[in-house]
Coordinates of C-alpha atoms and ligand atoms in Angstrom, one line a residue:
M27 CA 106.3 127.2 145.1
T28 CA 107.9 128.8 142.1
R29 CA 108.8 125.6 140.3
H30 CA 105.1 124.9 140.0
T31 CA 104.1 128.3 138.8
L32 CA 105.7 128.5 135.4
L33 CA 102.6 130.0 134.1
A34 CA 102.3 129.9 130.4
L35 CA 104.8 131.1 127.9
V36 CA 107.7 128.9 129.2
M37 CA 107.5 127.3 125.9
V38 CA 105.0 127.9 123.1
C39 CA 105.2 125.8 120.1
V40 CA 102.9 126.3 117.1
L41 CA 102.3 122.9 115.6
G42 CA 100.8 122.6 112.2
V43 CA 99.4 119.2 112.0
S44 CA 101.1 117.5 109.2
G45 CA 99.1 116.9 106.0
A46 CA 101.2 113.9 105.1
V47 CA 100.3 111.4 107.8
P48 CA 100.1 108.0 106.2
G49 CA 96.8 106.2 106.5
V50 CA 94.7 109.2 107.5
H51 CA 91.5 109.7 105.7
S52 CA 91.7 112.8 103.6
A53 CA 88.6 114.4 105.1
S54 CA 90.2 114.5 108.6
R55 CA 93.6 115.5 107.3
D56 CA 92.3 118.5 105.3
A57 CA 90.3 119.7 108.3
A58 CA 92.9 119.2 111.1
P59 CA 93.1 122.3 113.3
T60 CA 96.4 124.1 114.1
L61 CA 97.5 123.3 117.6
T62 CA 99.3 125.7 119.9
R63 CA 101.0 123.9 122.9
T64 CA 101.9 125.7 126.1
I65 CA 103.6 124.2 129.2
V66 CA 101.3 125.3 132.0
L67 CA 103.0 123.5 134.9
D68 CA 106.3 121.7 135.2
G69 CA 108.3 119.9 137.9
L70 CA 105.4 117.8 139.1
D71 CA 105.9 114.2 140.4
E72 CA 103.9 111.8 138.3
P73 CA 100.7 113.9 137.8
W74 CA 97.8 111.5 137.3
D75 CA 94.6 113.6 136.9
L76 CA 93.3 117.1 136.9
A77 CA 90.0 119.0 137.2
F78 CA 88.8 122.6 136.8
T79 CA 86.6 124.3 139.3
P80 CA 84.1 127.0 138.2
D81 CA 86.0 129.7 140.1
G82 CA 89.2 129.2 138.1
A83 CA 91.2 126.8 140.2
L84 CA 93.0 123.7 138.7
L85 CA 93.0 120.6 141.0
V86 CA 95.9 118.2 140.3
T87 CA 96.7 114.8 141.7
E88 CA 100.2 113.4 141.8
K89 CA 100.5 109.7 142.5
C90 CA 102.6 109.9 145.7
R91 CA 101.8 113.5 146.8
G92 CA 98.0 113.4 146.8
L93 CA 96.0 116.5 145.9
S94 CA 97.2 120.0 145.1
V95 CA 95.7 123.1 143.6
R96 CA 96.8 125.8 141.3
R97 CA 94.7 128.7 142.4
A98 CA 93.2 131.2 140.0
D99 CA 96.0 133.7 140.9
G100 CA 98.6 131.1 139.8
T101 CA 99.8 130.1 143.3
W102 CA 100.4 126.4 144.0
H103 CA 99.3 124.7 147.3
H104 CA 99.5 121.1 148.5
L105 CA 96.0 120.4 149.9
F106 CA 95.8 116.7 151.0
G107 CA 98.0 113.7 151.2
P108 CA 101.2 112.7 152.9
T109 CA 103.4 114.7 155.3
G110 CA 103.7 118.2 153.9
A111 CA 100.1 118.6 152.8
A112 CA 97.8 121.2 154.5
V113 CA 95.8 118.2 155.6
V114 CA 97.8 115.0 156.2
A115 CA 96.0 111.7 155.6
P116 CA 98.0 109.1 157.5
D117 CA 96.2 106.3 155.7
F118 CA 97.2 107.5 152.2
F119 CA 100.0 105.8 150.5
C120 CA 101.4 105.0 147.0
Q121 CA 102.6 101.6 145.8
G122 CA 103.5 100.3 142.4
Q123 CA 101.0 101.8 139.9
S124 CA 98.7 103.0 142.6
G125 CA 98.3 106.2 144.6
A126 CA 96.3 109.4 144.2
H127 CA 94.4 108.8 141.0
G128 CA 91.2 110.4 139.8
I129 CA 89.9 113.8 140.9
A130 CA 86.3 115.0 140.2
V131 CA 84.5 118.2 141.0
D132 CA 80.9 118.1 142.3
P133 CA 78.4 119.2 139.6
D134 CA 77.1 121.7 142.2
F135 CA 80.5 122.8 143.4
A136 CA 79.7 126.5 143.6
R137 CA 77.2 125.6 146.4
T138 CA 78.7 122.4 147.9
R139 CA 82.5 123.0 147.5
L140 CA 82.8 119.2 147.3
V141 CA 85.6 117.3 145.4
Y142 CA 86.1 113.6 145.1
L143 CA 89.5 111.8 145.2
Y144 CA 90.3 108.1 144.3
M145 CA 93.2 106.8 146.5
P146 CA 94.4 103.7 148.3
S147 CA 94.0 103.7 152.1
T148 CA 95.3 101.6 155.1
L149 CA 92.1 102.3 157.0
A150 CA 91.0 98.9 155.9
S151 CA 93.1 95.7 156.3
P152 CA 94.1 94.7 153.8
P153 CA 94.2 98.1 152.2
T154 CA 91.5 99.2 149.8
N155 CA 91.1 101.8 147.1
R156 CA 88.4 104.3 147.9
V157 CA 86.6 107.4 146.9
V158 CA 87.1 110.2 149.4
R159 CA 84.8 113.2 149.4
L160 CA 86.3 116.5 150.7
V161 CA 85.1 120.1 151.2
V162 CA 87.5 122.7 149.8
D163 CA 87.5 126.1 151.5
P164 CA 86.9 129.3 149.3
G165 CA 90.6 130.3 149.4
Y166 CA 91.8 126.8 148.5
T167 CA 94.0 126.7 151.7
T168 CA 92.6 123.5 153.2
V169 CA 90.1 120.6 153.0
S170 CA 87.7 119.3 155.6
A171 CA 84.7 117.1 156.3
R172 CA 86.4 114.0 154.8
T173 CA 83.8 111.3 154.0
D174 CA 84.8 108.0 152.4
I175 CA 81.8 107.4 150.2
V176 CA 83.0 104.2 148.5
P177 CA 85.6 102.6 150.9
D178 CA 85.6 99.0 149.6
I179 CA 87.2 98.9 146.2
P180 CA 89.8 96.0 146.0
F181 CA 93.5 96.9 146.1
K182 CA 96.3 94.5 145.1
H183 CA 98.2 94.5 148.4
V184 CA 100.7 91.7 147.7
A185 CA 102.7 90.8 144.6
N186 CA 101.9 87.6 142.7
A187 CA 103.4 85.7 139.8
V188 CA 102.2 88.2 137.2
G189 CA 103.1 91.5 138.9
G190 CA 103.8 93.7 141.8
A191 CA 101.5 95.1 144.5
G192 CA 99.5 98.1 143.6
A193 CA 98.7 96.9 140.0
H194 CA 95.5 97.5 138.1
S195 CA 93.5 100.0 140.3
G196 CA 91.5 101.8 137.6
G197 CA 90.6 105.2 139.2
R198 CA 89.6 107.8 136.6
I199 CA 86.5 109.1 138.3
R200 CA 84.1 111.4 136.5
F201 CA 80.6 112.8 137.0
G202 CA 78.2 112.0 134.1
P203 CA 75.9 114.6 132.6
E204 CA 73.0 113.2 134.6
G205 CA 74.9 114.0 137.9
F206 CA 76.1 110.6 139.1
L207 CA 79.7 109.6 139.8
Y208 CA 81.3 106.9 137.6
I209 CA 84.1 105.0 139.2
P210 CA 86.2 102.7 137.0
T211 CA 88.2 100.0 138.9
G212 CA 90.7 97.3 138.0
D213 CA 91.2 93.6 138.2
N214 CA 94.1 93.6 140.7
H215 CA 95.6 90.6 138.8
Q216 CA 93.0 88.5 140.5
P217 CA 91.4 85.9 138.1
T218 CA 87.9 85.9 139.4
L219 CA 87.4 89.6 140.2
P220 CA 86.1 91.0 136.9
Q221 CA 83.2 88.6 136.7
D222 CA 82.4 88.5 140.5
L223 CA 79.4 90.7 140.9
S224 CA 79.7 90.7 144.7
R225 CA 83.1 92.6 144.6
L226 CA 83.9 96.0 143.1
G227 CA 87.2 95.3 141.2
G228 CA 87.2 95.1 137.4
K229 CA 84.0 97.2 137.2
V230 CA 82.6 100.6 136.5
L231 CA 80.6 101.8 139.5
R232 CA 77.9 104.5 139.4
V233 CA 76.9 106.2 142.6
D234 CA 75.4 109.4 144.0
R235 CA 77.5 111.9 145.9
D236 CA 77.1 109.9 149.1
G237 CA 78.3 106.7 147.4
Q238 CA 74.8 105.1 147.3
P239 CA 73.8 103.1 144.1
A240 CA 72.6 105.4 141.4
P241 CA 69.1 104.6 139.9
G242 CA 69.2 102.8 136.6
N243 CA 72.4 100.8 137.0
Q244 CA 70.7 97.6 135.8
T245 CA 73.1 95.5 137.9
P246 CA 72.5 91.8 137.2
A247 CA 70.4 90.2 139.9
G248 CA 72.3 89.5 143.1
G249 CA 75.2 91.9 142.2
D250 CA 76.4 94.8 144.2
P251 CA 73.9 97.6 143.1
R252 CA 76.7 100.1 142.8
I253 CA 78.0 98.1 139.7
Y254 CA 77.1 99.8 136.4
T255 CA 79.3 97.5 134.1
S256 CA 81.4 94.5 134.8
G257 CA 84.1 92.4 133.1
H258 CA 86.8 95.1 132.8
R259 CA 90.5 94.7 133.1
N260 CA 91.9 98.1 134.1
V261 CA 89.9 101.1 132.9
Q262 CA 92.2 104.2 132.7
G263 CA 90.0 106.6 130.7
L264 CA 86.4 107.6 131.1
T265 CA 84.4 110.3 129.4
F266 CA 80.9 111.0 128.0
R267 CA 79.8 111.6 124.5
P268 CA 78.3 115.1 123.9
G269 CA 74.7 114.9 122.8
T270 CA 74.0 111.4 123.9
G271 CA 75.8 111.4 127.3
Q272 CA 76.9 107.8 126.7
P273 CA 80.0 106.8 128.8
F274 CA 83.1 105.7 126.9
V275 CA 86.0 104.0 128.6
A276 CA 89.6 103.3 127.5
E277 CA 91.1 100.2 129.0
H278 CA 94.6 98.7 129.2
G279 CA 95.1 95.5 127.3
P280 CA 97.5 92.8 128.5
N281 CA 100.2 91.7 126.0
H282 CA 97.7 92.7 123.3
T283 CA 94.7 94.7 122.5
D284 CA 93.9 98.0 124.2
E285 CA 90.2 98.9 123.9
V286 CA 87.9 101.9 123.7
T287 CA 84.3 100.8 124.6
P288 CA 81.0 102.6 124.8
L289 CA 79.2 101.4 128.0
I290 CA 75.6 100.2 128.4
A291 CA 74.0 100.0 131.9
G292 CA 74.3 96.4 133.2
G293 CA 76.8 95.5 130.4
N294 CA 79.7 93.1 130.6
G295 CA 83.0 94.0 129.1
G296 CA 83.9 90.4 128.5
W297 CA 87.2 90.2 130.4
D298 CA 87.5 86.9 132.3
P299 CA 91.1 85.9 133.1
Q300 CA 90.2 82.7 134.9
Q301 CA 89.9 79.0 134.1
R302 CA 91.6 78.7 130.7
P303 CA 92.7 75.0 130.8
Q304 CA 94.4 75.3 127.4
L305 CA 96.7 78.0 128.8
R306 CA 99.4 78.0 131.5
C307 CA 98.2 80.6 134.0
P308 CA 100.6 81.6 136.8
D309 CA 98.8 81.9 140.1
D310 CA 95.6 81.0 138.1
Y311 CA 95.7 84.4 136.4
C312 CA 95.4 83.8 132.7
G313 CA 95.5 87.5 131.7
Y314 CA 98.9 87.4 130.2
A315 CA 98.9 83.7 129.1
G316 CA 97.2 83.9 125.8
D317 CA 96.6 86.1 122.8
A318 CA 93.7 88.0 121.3
T319 CA 92.0 84.7 120.4
T320 CA 92.8 82.6 123.5
M321 CA 92.6 85.3 126.2
P322 CA 90.5 88.1 124.5
M323 CA 89.8 91.4 126.1
T324 CA 86.2 90.9 125.0
D325 CA 85.3 87.2 125.1
T326 CA 82.2 86.8 123.0
T327 CA 82.3 83.0 123.4
R328 CA 81.8 83.1 127.1
F329 CA 79.7 86.3 127.0
P330 CA 77.8 86.6 123.7
D331 CA 76.2 89.8 124.7
A332 CA 79.5 91.5 125.8
M333 CA 79.8 95.2 125.0
R334 CA 81.7 95.5 121.7
P335 CA 84.7 97.9 121.6
S336 CA 84.6 100.9 119.4
W337 CA 88.3 100.7 118.7
T338 CA 91.2 98.3 119.4
N339 CA 94.8 98.1 118.5
E340 CA 94.6 94.3 118.3
G341 CA 98.0 92.7 118.3
K342 CA 99.6 95.5 120.2
S343 CA 99.6 96.7 123.8
E344 CA 100.3 100.4 124.0
G345 CA 99.1 101.3 127.5
I346 CA 96.0 103.2 126.5
G347 CA 95.2 105.7 129.2
P348 CA 92.9 108.7 129.3
C349 CA 90.2 109.8 126.9
T350 CA 88.0 112.8 126.4
F351 CA 85.7 114.3 123.7
L352 CA 86.9 117.4 121.9
T353 CA 84.4 120.2 122.3
G354 CA 84.2 123.7 120.8
A355 CA 84.2 125.2 117.3
P356 CA 88.0 125.9 117.3
W357 CA 88.5 122.1 116.8
G358 CA 86.9 122.4 113.4
A359 CA 86.2 119.0 111.9
W360 CA 87.7 117.4 115.1
E361 CA 84.9 118.8 117.2
G362 CA 83.0 115.9 118.8
R363 CA 85.7 113.4 118.1
L364 CA 87.3 111.3 120.9
A365 CA 90.9 112.0 121.9
V366 CA 92.7 109.0 123.6
G367 CA 96.1 109.1 125.1
F368 CA 98.7 106.3 125.4
L369 CA 101.5 105.7 127.9
A370 CA 103.9 103.3 126.2
G371 CA 102.5 104.5 122.8
Q372 CA 103.4 108.1 123.8
R373 CA 100.8 109.9 121.7
V374 CA 97.2 111.1 121.4
E375 CA 94.9 109.7 118.8
V376 CA 91.7 111.4 117.6
L377 CA 89.0 108.9 116.8
D378 CA 86.1 109.7 114.5
L379 CA 82.9 107.8 115.6
D380 CA 79.7 106.9 113.9
A381 CA 76.3 107.4 115.4
A382 CA 76.6 104.0 117.2
G383 CA 79.9 105.0 118.7
M384 CA 82.1 102.8 116.5
T385 CA 85.4 104.2 115.3
T386 CA 85.5 105.0 111.5
S387 CA 88.9 106.6 111.3
H388 CA 91.8 107.7 113.6
T389 CA 94.3 110.5 113.3
P390 CA 97.4 111.2 115.6
M391 CA 97.8 114.6 117.1
D392 CA 101.0 116.2 116.2
L393 CA 102.6 116.5 119.6
P394 CA 105.9 115.6 121.2
R395 CA 106.2 112.0 122.2
Q396 CA 105.5 111.6 125.9
R397 CA 103.6 109.2 128.2
I398 CA 100.1 110.6 128.2
R399 CA 98.4 110.3 131.6
A400 CA 95.5 112.7 131.6
L401 CA 93.4 114.5 129.0
V402 CA 90.9 117.1 130.3
P403 CA 89.3 120.0 128.5
D404 CA 89.3 123.4 130.2
P405 CA 86.1 125.5 130.4
H406 CA 86.9 127.0 126.9
G407 CA 87.5 123.6 125.3
D408 CA 91.3 123.8 125.1
L409 CA 92.8 120.4 125.9
Y410 CA 95.0 120.0 129.0
I411 CA 97.4 117.1 128.9
A412 CA 99.3 115.7 131.9
V413 CA 102.4 113.7 131.0
D414 CA 104.3 111.2 133.3
A415 CA 107.5 113.2 132.9
G416 CA 105.9 115.8 135.3
A417 CA 104.3 118.5 133.1
I418 CA 100.9 119.7 132.2
W419 CA 100.4 121.1 128.7
R420 CA 97.6 123.2 127.3
V421 CA 96.8 122.5 123.6
A422 CA 94.7 125.3 122.0
P423 CA 93.2 124.5 118.6
Q424 CA 92.5 126.8 115.7
A425 CA 90.2 125.7 113.0
P426 CA 91.7 126.0 109.5
Ligands
CA515 CA1 86.2 94.3 126.7

């Protein structure tokens, strides 16, 4: 499929990061790397996530097309999803914001050939989001041995007064450095879901490769033991800090306040869009009814021990999306910093964190304005960026 194999060199732009960005700390400005951007793939249909395998393949999800692969030889192949894929999943569908979302490669992939896909499914009624485990053959021609390891993640199957079906599914699945799979979910515009420890929406789950609860989740008593953290709205980014391994999430705000939050096992993110008598809450969902004070993303009045965000854009809602730490010496002073992407905000910010994970400064990457959907480092530390317009970029740094 030649439209998908526009390998490299379609467009190469050398972008010197401006030294005149207002408000940027001088230390980060002076040390900013030079970025070279290459369009690696184009003509995709709403790419959502991507993952590299150890043998040189690039797995890509598209919201309504499911899972595809760019093999090491550059050829493109549609592996799994609707009609047209090598393996058709009749239960797969896309609706509203939802469809094929996160893709993760097993930490022992060279031996197991296992990959994990987050998607909605009609196998349950009403439909659910689920994590599907698949075996990929050595030639990347097909998948087999489908096992639905977490089949019971809530899906918003009907519209309500605050939005359409398919809203707020989370879905950016990643393996942590300790070998367990983290699964962020969303609140489905359902007021009680984020604080309901018997259901999996508005949470970050942590499981083994069979979907069983991982040891050490510290789920509050009586909760579903797969729950690692609760009280989330719609986590769209998930990554792990080099050195400490601590998970960080990026989470969509409502009409205000996107958040980046370091997670603690058993923690509560403090999102609780129910029972706000002072607000007018359509269909009892208060999520859009207030502001940063009356409907906070982290309600420290109701939850004094709530996990504190590392960074917010309080007062604004910019559709924060993916996040990843920058690794490798070519990033220069940006090595070890956290890159976060924005959809409505159409940019990537580089956050400098202190030892506790709190943001001390932030710097925008000098890139074309696009809705940023995925940020994934390749095995060399170059940053791959998927944009909603249908492209995947590679951004290679060069330290000054
Ligand atoms: Ca929060």
